[in-house]
């Protein structure tokens, strides 16, 4: 039996779970939200204690230190000291062409993760920060990296190559890498259990501050909305998603922006934030209810982009058995789910409005009985998937690691 701490550092959040493996027993879990914003929030729960408090958290380092203090609190903590955690699993968004499997972290691995900052500027930096802070707090724990890009290694060349000169692929490894792979893998496996068919055509829609959609055939990723870096595809909290490349050239050549300024704009100032002034969908939905036209349009645009990908991936797989909504927005926003599934009868998608309105942490079907496509809400558990991979790796002999 091992206690495995899983750290999932997102672009504006830090999720964690302390899990006893292989029993998959969660000792404690929690979330630090809105990191770097004025109104942050820290939530922590264990079997004997829970707390939720508003607090400003300036960066990921501060967030992880706060979590650690709660885990080792003399009165309400679940461990006495750092030695009770032999292994820590870290979600790392971009592994480039260097990492395709879960790996023990050393200085070389950290250096390589750092070289990939430019490909995932919102994610790899906080991912590496999480690793470095964990190393200082848990110096005797084995630090393990689990890469979001690994699940998408099965995408075939016809889908993962760009129509630019071959030399860019052959010499610089420019291709579709894909992201949120840990989440898409976990929920698609749950969906296959739910519909009792391993040979399934599934579209998994991960909607959070970052968003992506994956075509999964017989358990393998065959196409994905995010590509070389996690900025294209669906409209996200602060990221633009798909955009005509000509707009970028126009901004540089005609409007006087530098390449770095455009990159910063597309990563940090676009998406729902650029359209509405808000990056959190809860704020946008509240404003839309009040009649805010920009917020109403942004919700429509968001859903429309998802619908286009559903149509494309249904065509690519020549069929569709199930759609999964997952992650913070996918699991909790009945508004987005309803907008996405509206007027999709041609593809055999019919939403049950009553089921869609229900809030639950359980796997549930929200399509009608007449719907030819199962529409499922499946809470993602990237942390458990990471813990499984960490346990598998650390259970082998030291030499094999």
Coordinates of C-alpha atoms in Angstrom, one line a residue:
X1 CA 0.0 0.0 0.0
X2 CA 1.3 3.4 -1.0
X3 CA 0.2 7.0 -0.4
X4 CA 0.5 8.8 -3.7
X5 CA 0.0 12.6 -3.9
X6 CA -1.2 13.7 -7.3
X7 CA -0.7 17.3 -8.3
X8 CA -2.6 18.7 -11.2
X9 CA -1.4 22.3 -11.9
X10 CA -3.7 23.9 -14.4
X11 CA -3.4 27.4 -16.0
X12 CA -5.4 29.0 -13.2
X13 CA -5.9 26.2 -10.7
X14 CA -4.3 23.5 -8.7
X15 CA -6.1 20.2 -8.0
X16 CA -4.7 17.6 -5.7
X17 CA -5.6 14.2 -4.3
X18 CA -3.8 12.0 -1.8
X19 CA -4.7 8.4 -2.8
X20 CA -3.9 5.1 -1.2
X21 CA -3.0 2.6 -3.9
X22 CA -3.8 0.1 -5.1
X23 CA -7.1 0.4 -3.1
X24 CA -7.8 3.7 -4.8
X25 CA -8.9 5.1 -1.4
X26 CA -8.8 8.9 -1.4
X27 CA -7.5 10.3 1.9
X28 CA -7.8 13.9 1.0
X29 CA -8.6 16.1 -2.0
X30 CA -9.1 19.7 -2.9
X31 CA -8.8 22.5 -5.3
X32 CA -7.2 26.0 -5.4
X33 CA -9.1 28.1 -7.8
X34 CA -8.6 31.4 -9.6
X35 CA -4.8 31.5 -8.9
X36 CA -3.4 34.9 -9.7
X37 CA -6.8 36.6 -9.6
X38 CA -8.2 38.9 -7.0
X39 CA -10.8 36.4 -5.6
X40 CA -9.1 33.0 -5.1
X41 CA -10.6 30.0 -3.3
X42 CA -9.1 27.0 -1.5
X43 CA -11.2 23.9 -0.9
X44 CA -9.9 20.9 1.1
X45 CA -11.7 17.7 2.2
X46 CA -10.8 14.5 4.0
X47 CA -12.9 11.9 5.9
X48 CA -12.8 13.9 9.1
X49 CA -12.4 17.5 8.1
X50 CA -13.3 19.9 5.3
X51 CA -12.9 23.6 4.7
X52 CA -13.6 26.1 1.9
X53 CA -12.4 29.6 2.2
X54 CA -12.0 32.6 0.0
X55 CA -8.3 33.7 -0.2
X56 CA -6.1 35.4 -2.7
X57 CA -3.5 33.0 -4.0
X58 CA -0.8 34.8 -6.0
X59 CA 0.9 31.8 -7.7
X60 CA 1.1 28.0 -7.9
X61 CA 3.9 27.9 -5.4
X62 CA 1.8 29.5 -2.7
X63 CA -1.1 27.2 -3.6
X64 CA 0.9 24.0 -3.1
X65 CA 2.4 25.2 0.1
X66 CA -1.1 25.9 1.5
X67 CA -2.2 22.4 0.4
X68 CA 0.8 20.8 2.1
X69 CA 0.1 22.6 5.4
X70 CA -3.5 21.2 5.4
X71 CA -2.3 17.7 4.6
X72 CA 0.2 17.7 7.5
X73 CA -1.9 19.8 10.0
X74 CA -1.4 18.5 13.5
X75 CA -5.1 18.4 14.3
X76 CA -6.9 17.8 11.0
X77 CA -4.2 16.5 8.6
X78 CA -4.1 13.0 7.2
X79 CA -0.3 12.4 7.4
X80 CA 2.2 13.3 10.0
X81 CA 5.2 14.1 7.8
X82 CA 6.5 14.1 4.3
X83 CA 8.0 10.6 4.7
X84 CA 4.4 9.1 4.5
X85 CA 4.3 10.1 0.8
X86 CA 6.8 7.9 -1.2
X87 CA 5.7 9.1 -4.6
X88 CA 4.2 12.2 -6.2
X89 CA 2.5 12.2 -9.6
X90 CA 2.6 15.4 -11.6
X91 CA 0.4 16.2 -14.6
X92 CA 2.6 17.7 -17.3
X93 CA 0.7 19.1 -20.3
X94 CA 3.3 19.0 -23.1
X95 CA 5.8 16.2 -23.6
X96 CA 6.7 17.2 -27.1
X97 CA 8.4 14.4 -29.1
X98 CA 10.6 13.6 -26.0
X99 CA 8.1 11.9 -23.7
X100 CA 5.5 9.3 -24.7
X101 CA 5.3 7.5 -21.3
X102 CA 5.1 8.1 -17.6
X103 CA 8.6 8.8 -16.3
X104 CA 10.7 9.3 -13.2
X105 CA 11.7 13.0 -12.9
X106 CA 15.3 14.0 -12.8
X107 CA 17.2 17.1 -13.7
X108 CA 17.3 16.2 -17.4
X109 CA 13.5 15.7 -17.5
X110 CA 13.0 19.0 -15.8
X111 CA 15.3 20.8 -18.3
X112 CA 13.4 19.2 -21.2
X113 CA 10.0 20.2 -19.7
X114 CA 11.4 23.8 -19.5
X115 CA 12.4 23.7 -23.2
X116 CA 8.8 23.0 -24.0
X117 CA 7.5 26.2 -22.3
X118 CA 7.0 28.0 -25.6
X119 CA 4.6 25.2 -26.7
X120 CA 2.4 25.3 -23.6
X121 CA 3.1 28.7 -21.9
X122 CA 0.0 28.5 -19.7
X123 CA 0.7 25.0 -18.5
X124 CA 4.3 23.7 -18.5
X125 CA 5.6 26.6 -16.3
X126 CA 3.1 25.9 -13.5
X127 CA 3.6 22.1 -14.1
X128 CA 7.4 22.6 -13.5
X129 CA 6.7 24.9 -10.5
X130 CA 4.6 22.1 -9.0
X131 CA 7.5 19.7 -9.4
X132 CA 10.1 22.0 -8.0
X133 CA 8.0 23.0 -4.9
X134 CA 7.1 19.3 -4.3
X135 CA 10.8 18.4 -4.4
X136 CA 11.6 21.0 -1.7
X137 CA 8.7 19.9 0.5
X138 CA 9.0 16.2 -0.1
X139 CA 12.7 15.7 -0.8
X140 CA 12.6 11.9 -0.3
X141 CA 9.6 11.3 -2.5
X142 CA 9.9 10.0 -6.0
X143 CA 8.6 12.6 -8.4
X144 CA 6.8 11.2 -11.5
X145 CA 5.6 13.0 -14.6
X146 CA 2.5 11.9 -16.5
X147 CA 2.1 13.6 -19.8
X148 CA -1.2 14.8 -21.4
X149 CA 0.2 14.3 -24.8
X150 CA 0.8 10.5 -24.4
X151 CA -2.8 9.4 -25.1
X152 CA -2.7 11.1 -28.5
X153 CA 0.3 9.2 -29.8
X154 CA -2.2 6.9 -31.6
X155 CA -3.4 9.7 -33.9
X156 CA -2.6 8.6 -37.4
X157 CA -0.4 10.7 -39.8
X158 CA -3.4 11.8 -41.9
X159 CA -4.7 13.6 -38.8
X160 CA -1.5 14.7 -37.0
X161 CA 0.5 16.2 -39.8
X162 CA 0.2 19.8 -41.0
X163 CA 0.2 20.7 -44.7
X164 CA 3.5 22.5 -44.7
X165 CA 6.8 21.4 -46.1
X166 CA 7.8 17.9 -44.8
X167 CA 11.1 19.3 -43.5
X168 CA 9.3 21.0 -40.6
X169 CA 8.0 17.6 -39.4
X170 CA 11.2 15.7 -40.1
X171 CA 13.6 18.2 -38.7
X172 CA 11.6 20.1 -36.1
X173 CA 8.9 17.6 -35.1
X174 CA 6.0 20.0 -35.9
X175 CA 2.8 18.0 -35.7
X176 CA -0.4 17.6 -33.7
X177 CA 0.5 16.4 -30.1
X178 CA -2.9 16.8 -28.4
X179 CA -3.7 17.6 -24.8
X180 CA -5.9 16.7 -21.9
X181 CA -5.0 13.1 -22.8
X182 CA -5.2 11.9 -19.2
X183 CA -8.8 13.2 -18.9
X184 CA -9.9 11.9 -22.3
X185 CA -8.4 8.5 -21.6
X186 CA -10.1 8.2 -18.2
X187 CA -13.6 9.3 -19.3
X188 CA -13.6 7.3 -22.5
X189 CA -12.8 4.1 -20.6
X190 CA -15.7 4.9 -18.2
X191 CA -18.0 5.4 -21.2
X192 CA -17.0 2.1 -22.8
X193 CA -17.9 0.4 -19.5
X194 CA -21.2 2.3 -19.4
X195 CA -22.3 1.4 -22.9
X196 CA -20.7 -2.1 -22.6
X197 CA -18.9 -2.0 -25.9
X198 CA -15.2 -1.8 -26.3
X199 CA -15.6 -1.2 -30.0
X200 CA -17.1 2.2 -29.8
X201 CA -17.0 5.5 -31.6
X202 CA -16.9 8.2 -29.0
X203 CA -16.4 12.0 -28.9
X204 CA -15.0 13.2 -25.6
X205 CA -15.5 16.9 -24.9
X206 CA -13.3 18.3 -22.1
X207 CA -14.5 21.8 -21.1
X208 CA -12.7 23.8 -18.5
X209 CA -10.6 26.9 -18.6
X210 CA -8.9 25.0 -21.3
X211 CA -11.0 23.0 -23.7
X212 CA -10.5 20.2 -26.2
X213 CA -12.5 17.6 -28.1
X214 CA -11.2 14.1 -29.1
X215 CA -12.4 11.5 -31.5
X216 CA -11.9 8.1 -29.9
X217 CA -12.4 4.9 -31.9
X218 CA -12.1 1.5 -30.1
X219 CA -10.4 3.2 -27.1
X220 CA -7.8 5.0 -29.2
X221 CA -7.5 8.7 -29.9
X222 CA -7.7 9.2 -33.7
X223 CA -8.1 13.0 -33.9
X224 CA -8.0 16.0 -31.5
X225 CA -8.8 19.7 -31.5
X226 CA -5.6 20.9 -29.9
X227 CA -2.5 20.6 -31.9
X228 CA 1.2 21.6 -31.7
X229 CA 0.4 23.8 -28.7
X230 CA -2.8 24.1 -26.6
X231 CA -4.2 27.2 -28.1
X232 CA -6.3 26.2 -31.2
X233 CA -9.5 24.3 -31.5
X234 CA -12.4 25.2 -29.2
X235 CA -13.0 28.6 -27.6
X236 CA -11.4 28.6 -24.2
X237 CA -11.3 30.8 -21.1
X238 CA -8.5 33.1 -22.3
X239 CA -7.4 31.3 -25.4
X240 CA -8.7 32.0 -28.9
X241 CA -9.1 28.6 -30.3
X242 CA -9.1 28.3 -34.1
X243 CA -8.2 31.5 -35.9
X244 CA -7.4 32.4 -39.5
X245 CA -3.6 32.7 -39.7
X246 CA -4.0 35.8 -41.9
X247 CA -5.3 37.7 -38.8
X248 CA -1.9 37.1 -37.1
X249 CA 0.0 38.4 -40.0
X250 CA -2.3 41.4 -40.3
X251 CA -1.8 42.2 -36.6
X252 CA 2.0 42.1 -37.0
X253 CA 2.4 43.7 -40.5
X254 CA -0.4 46.3 -40.4
X255 CA -1.2 46.9 -36.8
X256 CA 2.4 46.9 -35.4
X257 CA 2.1 44.1 -32.9
X258 CA 5.2 42.1 -32.2
X259 CA 5.0 38.3 -32.5
X260 CA 5.3 38.0 -28.7
X261 CA 2.4 40.5 -28.2
X262 CA 0.2 38.5 -30.5
X263 CA 1.1 35.2 -28.7
X264 CA 0.3 36.8 -25.4
X265 CA -3.0 38.1 -26.8
X266 CA -4.1 34.7 -28.2
X267 CA -3.1 32.9 -25.0
X268 CA -4.1 35.3 -22.2
X269 CA -6.5 37.9 -23.5
X270 CA -8.7 36.1 -26.0
X271 CA -11.4 33.4 -25.8
X272 CA -14.3 34.1 -23.5
X273 CA -12.3 36.8 -21.7
X274 CA -11.7 38.7 -25.0
X275 CA -15.4 38.4 -26.0
X276 CA -16.9 39.3 -22.6
X277 CA -14.4 40.6 -20.1
X278 CA -14.9 37.4 -18.1
X279 CA -12.9 34.2 -18.2
X280 CA -15.0 32.2 -15.8
X281 CA -18.1 30.7 -17.4
X282 CA -20.1 31.0 -14.2
X283 CA -19.7 34.8 -14.5
X284 CA -20.6 34.8 -18.2
X285 CA -23.7 32.7 -17.7
X286 CA -24.9 35.0 -14.9
X287 CA -24.3 38.1 -17.1
X288 CA -26.1 36.5 -20.0
X289 CA -29.1 35.9 -17.7
X290 CA -29.1 39.6 -17.0
X291 CA -29.3 40.4 -20.8
X292 CA -25.6 41.0 -21.5
X293 CA -25.4 40.7 -25.3
X294 CA -21.7 40.0 -25.4
X295 CA -22.1 37.2 -23.0
X296 CA -25.0 35.7 -24.8
X297 CA -23.1 35.8 -28.1
X298 CA -20.0 34.3 -26.5
X299 CA -22.1 31.3 -25.2
X300 CA -23.5 30.8 -28.7
X301 CA -20.1 31.0 -30.3
X302 CA -18.7 28.6 -27.8
X303 CA -21.4 26.0 -28.5
X304 CA -21.3 26.5 -32.2
X305 CA -17.5 25.7 -32.4
X306 CA -18.1 22.5 -30.4
X307 CA -21.0 21.5 -32.7
X308 CA -18.7 21.9 -35.8
X309 CA -16.2 19.5 -34.3
X310 CA -18.8 17.0 -33.4
X311 CA -19.9 16.9 -37.0
X312 CA -16.4 16.6 -38.3
X313 CA -15.4 13.8 -36.0
X314 CA -18.6 11.9 -36.7
X315 CA -17.7 12.0 -40.3
X316 CA -14.1 11.0 -39.6
X317 CA -15.3 7.9 -37.7
X318 CA -18.2 7.2 -40.0
X319 CA -20.5 7.0 -37.0
X320 CA -21.1 8.0 -33.4
X321 CA -22.1 6.0 -30.4
X322 CA -21.6 8.4 -27.5
X323 CA -20.7 12.0 -26.6
X324 CA -19.0 12.7 -23.3
X325 CA -19.1 16.0 -21.5
X326 CA -16.5 16.3 -18.8
X327 CA -14.3 18.7 -16.7
X328 CA -15.5 21.8 -14.8
X329 CA -17.8 23.3 -17.5
X330 CA -18.7 20.1 -19.2
X331 CA -19.9 18.5 -15.9
X332 CA -21.6 21.5 -14.4
X333 CA -23.0 23.8 -17.2
X334 CA -26.4 22.5 -18.3
X335 CA -26.5 25.7 -20.4
X336 CA -23.5 24.8 -22.6
X337 CA -24.6 21.2 -22.9
X338 CA -28.1 22.3 -24.1
X339 CA -26.7 24.7 -26.6
X340 CA -24.3 22.1 -28.0
X341 CA -27.0 19.4 -28.4
X342 CA -29.7 21.7 -29.8
X343 CA -30.7 21.0 -33.4
X344 CA -28.5 17.9 -33.7
X345 CA -31.3 15.4 -34.5
X346 CA -29.8 14.7 -37.9
X347 CA -26.8 13.0 -36.1
X348 CA -29.2 11.1 -33.8
X349 CA -28.6 13.4 -30.8
X350 CA -31.6 14.1 -28.6
X351 CA -31.1 15.7 -25.2
X352 CA -33.4 15.0 -22.2
X353 CA -33.9 18.5 -20.7
X354 CA -34.9 17.2 -17.3
X355 CA -31.9 14.9 -17.0
X356 CA -29.6 17.6 -18.3
X357 CA -30.8 19.9 -15.5
X358 CA -29.8 17.5 -12.7
X359 CA -26.6 18.2 -10.8
X360 CA -24.7 15.0 -9.8
X361 CA -21.2 13.8 -9.3
X362 CA -22.1 10.4 -10.8
X363 CA -21.9 9.2 -14.4
X364 CA -25.2 9.9 -16.0
X365 CA -27.0 9.7 -19.3
X366 CA -28.7 12.9 -20.3
X367 CA -30.0 11.8 -23.7
X368 CA -33.5 10.6 -24.3
X369 CA -34.3 6.9 -24.7
X370 CA -35.0 7.6 -28.4
X371 CA -31.6 9.2 -29.0
X372 CA -29.4 7.1 -31.2
X373 CA -26.3 8.6 -29.6
X374 CA -25.7 8.3 -25.9
X375 CA -25.0 11.7 -24.4
X376 CA -23.1 11.2 -21.1
X377 CA -21.8 13.4 -18.3
X378 CA -18.8 11.7 -16.8
X379 CA -16.8 13.5 -14.0
X380 CA -13.2 13.3 -15.0
X381 CA -10.7 12.0 -12.5
X382 CA -7.3 12.8 -14.0
X383 CA -5.8 12.4 -10.5
X384 CA -6.9 8.8 -10.2
X385 CA -5.6 8.0 -13.6
X386 CA -2.3 9.6 -12.8
X387 CA -2.2 7.7 -9.5
X388 CA -2.7 4.4 -11.3
X389 CA 0.2 5.2 -13.7
X390 CA 2.5 6.3 -10.9
X391 CA 1.7 3.2 -8.8
X392 CA 2.3 1.0 -11.8
X393 CA 5.7 2.6 -12.5
X394 CA 6.9 2.7 -8.8
X395 CA 5.8 -0.9 -8.2
X396 CA 8.4 -2.1 -10.7
X397 CA 12.0 -2.6 -9.7
X398 CA 14.2 0.4 -9.4
X399 CA 16.3 -0.7 -12.3
X400 CA 13.3 -0.9 -14.6
X401 CA 12.3 2.7 -13.7

